[in-house]
Amino acid sequence: MEASELLENFQWKTSEEAKEKNQENIEQELADVLIYSLMLASDLELDVEGIIEKKLELNDRKYPVEKSRGSKEKYTEL
């Protein structure tokens, strides 16, 4: 729910337009998303830093910079 409320600020707008019109709301909704995410990670005894590192490594393998930079191709077609 909170993530949807955050994304509503950007619907049909550029990031700059959203920030100009809704910065306070964006900050509040982003805080909600982060708070709930960290609470969930804590409840599930998850290592947030480790999860992020694994995801970044996966993205590096899935989207190698030398092949994906500037490309509109899907990762399976790189």
PDB file of C-alpha atoms in Angstrom:
ATOM      1  CA  MET A   1       0.000   0.000   0.000  1.00  0.00           C
ATOM      2  CA  GLU A   2       2.678   2.493   0.990  1.00  0.00           C
ATOM      3  CA  ALA A   3       4.727   1.737  -2.125  1.00  0.00           C
ATOM      4  CA  SER A   4       1.676   2.453  -4.281  1.00  0.00           C
ATOM      5  CA  GLU A   5       1.152   5.742  -2.499  1.00  0.00           C
ATOM      6  CA  LEU A   6       4.787   6.639  -3.160  1.00  0.00           C
ATOM      7  CA  LEU A   7       4.546   5.749  -6.850  1.00  0.00           C
ATOM      8  CA  GLU A   8       1.346   7.782  -7.299  1.00  0.00           C
ATOM      9  CA  ASN A   9       3.492  10.886  -6.912  1.00  0.00           C
ATOM     10  CA  PHE A  10       5.313   9.987 -10.139  1.00  0.00           C
ATOM     11  CA  GLN A  11       2.400   8.878 -12.309  1.00  0.00           C
ATOM     12  CA  TRP A  12       2.361  10.822 -15.593  1.00  0.00           C
ATOM     13  CA  LYS A  13       5.199  13.088 -14.392  1.00  0.00           C
ATOM     14  CA  THR A  14       8.932  13.266 -14.776  1.00  0.00           C
ATOM     15  CA  SER A  15      10.937  12.802 -11.594  1.00  0.00           C
ATOM     16  CA  GLU A  16      11.675  16.533 -11.604  1.00  0.00           C
ATOM     17  CA  GLU A  17       7.975  17.464 -11.926  1.00  0.00           C
ATOM     18  CA  ALA A  18       7.041  15.073  -9.125  1.00  0.00           C
ATOM     19  CA  LYS A  19       9.739  16.456  -6.861  1.00  0.00           C
ATOM     20  CA  GLU A  20       8.712  20.072  -7.527  1.00  0.00           C
ATOM     21  CA  LYS A  21       5.041  19.385  -6.779  1.00  0.00           C
ATOM     22  CA  ASN A  22       5.160  16.661  -4.139  1.00  0.00           C
ATOM     23  CA  GLN A  23       8.533  16.566  -2.394  1.00  0.00           C
ATOM     24  CA  GLU A  24       7.113  16.525   1.142  1.00  0.00           C
ATOM     25  CA  ASN A  25       4.672  13.733   0.313  1.00  0.00           C
ATOM     26  CA  ILE A  26       7.379  11.775  -1.517  1.00  0.00           C
ATOM     27  CA  GLU A  27       9.619  12.015   1.546  1.00  0.00           C
ATOM     28  CA  GLN A  28       6.834  10.851   3.870  1.00  0.00           C
ATOM     29  CA  GLU A  29       5.784   7.923   1.685  1.00  0.00           C
ATOM     30  CA  LEU A  30       9.390   6.862   1.075  1.00  0.00           C
ATOM     31  CA  ALA A  31       9.979   6.925   4.821  1.00  0.00           C
ATOM     32  CA  ASP A  32       6.924   4.680   5.297  1.00  0.00           C
ATOM     33  CA  VAL A  33       8.212   2.193   2.704  1.00  0.00           C
ATOM     34  CA  LEU A  34      11.676   2.124   4.260  1.00  0.00           C
ATOM     35  CA  ILE A  35      10.357   1.803   7.818  1.00  0.00           C
ATOM     36  CA  TYR A  36       8.031  -1.085   6.951  1.00  0.00           C
ATOM     37  CA  SER A  37      10.758  -2.792   4.893  1.00  0.00           C
ATOM     38  CA  LEU A  38      13.266  -2.579   7.729  1.00  0.00           C
ATOM     39  CA  MET A  39      10.676  -3.758  10.263  1.00  0.00           C
ATOM     40  CA  LEU A  40       9.877  -6.761   8.049  1.00  0.00           C
ATOM     41  CA  ALA A  41      13.563  -7.570   7.620  1.00  0.00           C
ATOM     42  CA  SER A  42      14.023  -7.374  11.379  1.00  0.00           C
ATOM     43  CA  ASP A  43      11.006  -9.582  12.090  1.00  0.00           C
ATOM     44  CA  LEU A  44      12.290 -12.164   9.602  1.00  0.00           C
ATOM     45  CA  GLU A  45      15.864 -11.841  10.898  1.00  0.00           C
ATOM     46  CA  LEU A  46      17.160 -10.969   7.438  1.00  0.00           C
ATOM     47  CA  ASP A  47      20.529  -9.394   6.697  1.00  0.00           C
ATOM     48  CA  VAL A  48      19.538  -6.274   4.739  1.00  0.00           C
ATOM     49  CA  GLU A  49      23.091  -5.437   3.682  1.00  0.00           C
ATOM     50  CA  GLY A  50      23.664  -9.009   2.496  1.00  0.00           C
ATOM     51  CA  ILE A  51      20.383  -9.056   0.577  1.00  0.00           C
ATOM     52  CA  ILE A  52      21.268  -5.812  -1.197  1.00  0.00           C
ATOM     53  CA  GLU A  53      24.775  -7.031  -2.049  1.00  0.00           C
ATOM     54  CA  LYS A  54      23.377 -10.286  -3.503  1.00  0.00           C
ATOM     55  CA  LYS A  55      20.832  -8.372  -5.590  1.00  0.00           C
ATOM     56  CA  LEU A  56      23.474  -5.969  -6.944  1.00  0.00           C
ATOM     57  CA  GLU A  57      25.694  -8.930  -7.878  1.00  0.00           C
ATOM     58  CA  LEU A  58      22.757 -10.610  -9.636  1.00  0.00           C
ATOM     59  CA  ASN A  59      22.029  -7.399 -11.551  1.00  0.00           C
ATOM     60  CA  ASP A  60      25.697  -7.137 -12.568  1.00  0.00           C
ATOM     61  CA  ARG A  61      25.532 -10.640 -14.062  1.00  0.00           C
ATOM     62  CA  LYS A  62      22.108 -10.108 -15.617  1.00  0.00           C
ATOM     63  CA  TYR A  63      22.877  -6.677 -17.076  1.00  0.00           C
ATOM     64  CA  PRO A  64      26.610  -6.476 -17.851  1.00  0.00           C
ATOM     65  CA  VAL A  65      27.511  -2.819 -18.348  1.00  0.00           C
ATOM     66  CA  GLU A  66      29.515  -3.426 -21.514  1.00  0.00           C
ATOM     67  CA  LYS A  67      26.455  -5.029 -23.159  1.00  0.00           C
ATOM     68  CA  SER A  68      23.520  -3.228 -21.571  1.00  0.00           C
ATOM     69  CA  ARG A  69      24.583   0.441 -21.379  1.00  0.00           C
ATOM     70  CA  GLY A  70      22.436   2.374 -23.838  1.00  0.00           C
ATOM     71  CA  SER A  71      20.624  -0.766 -25.013  1.00  0.00           C
ATOM     72  CA  LYS A  72      16.868  -1.179 -25.099  1.00  0.00           C
ATOM     73  CA  GLU A  73      17.188  -4.961 -25.389  1.00  0.00           C
ATOM     74  CA  LYS A  74      15.756  -7.274 -22.768  1.00  0.00           C
ATOM     75  CA  TYR A  75      18.396  -8.911 -20.582  1.00  0.00           C
ATOM     76  CA  THR A  76      17.742 -12.286 -22.245  1.00  0.00           C
ATOM     77  CA  GLU A  77      18.689 -10.747 -25.613  1.00  0.00           C
ATOM     78  CA  LEU A  78      21.970  -9.090 -24.576  1.00  0.00           C
TER      79      LEU A  78
END
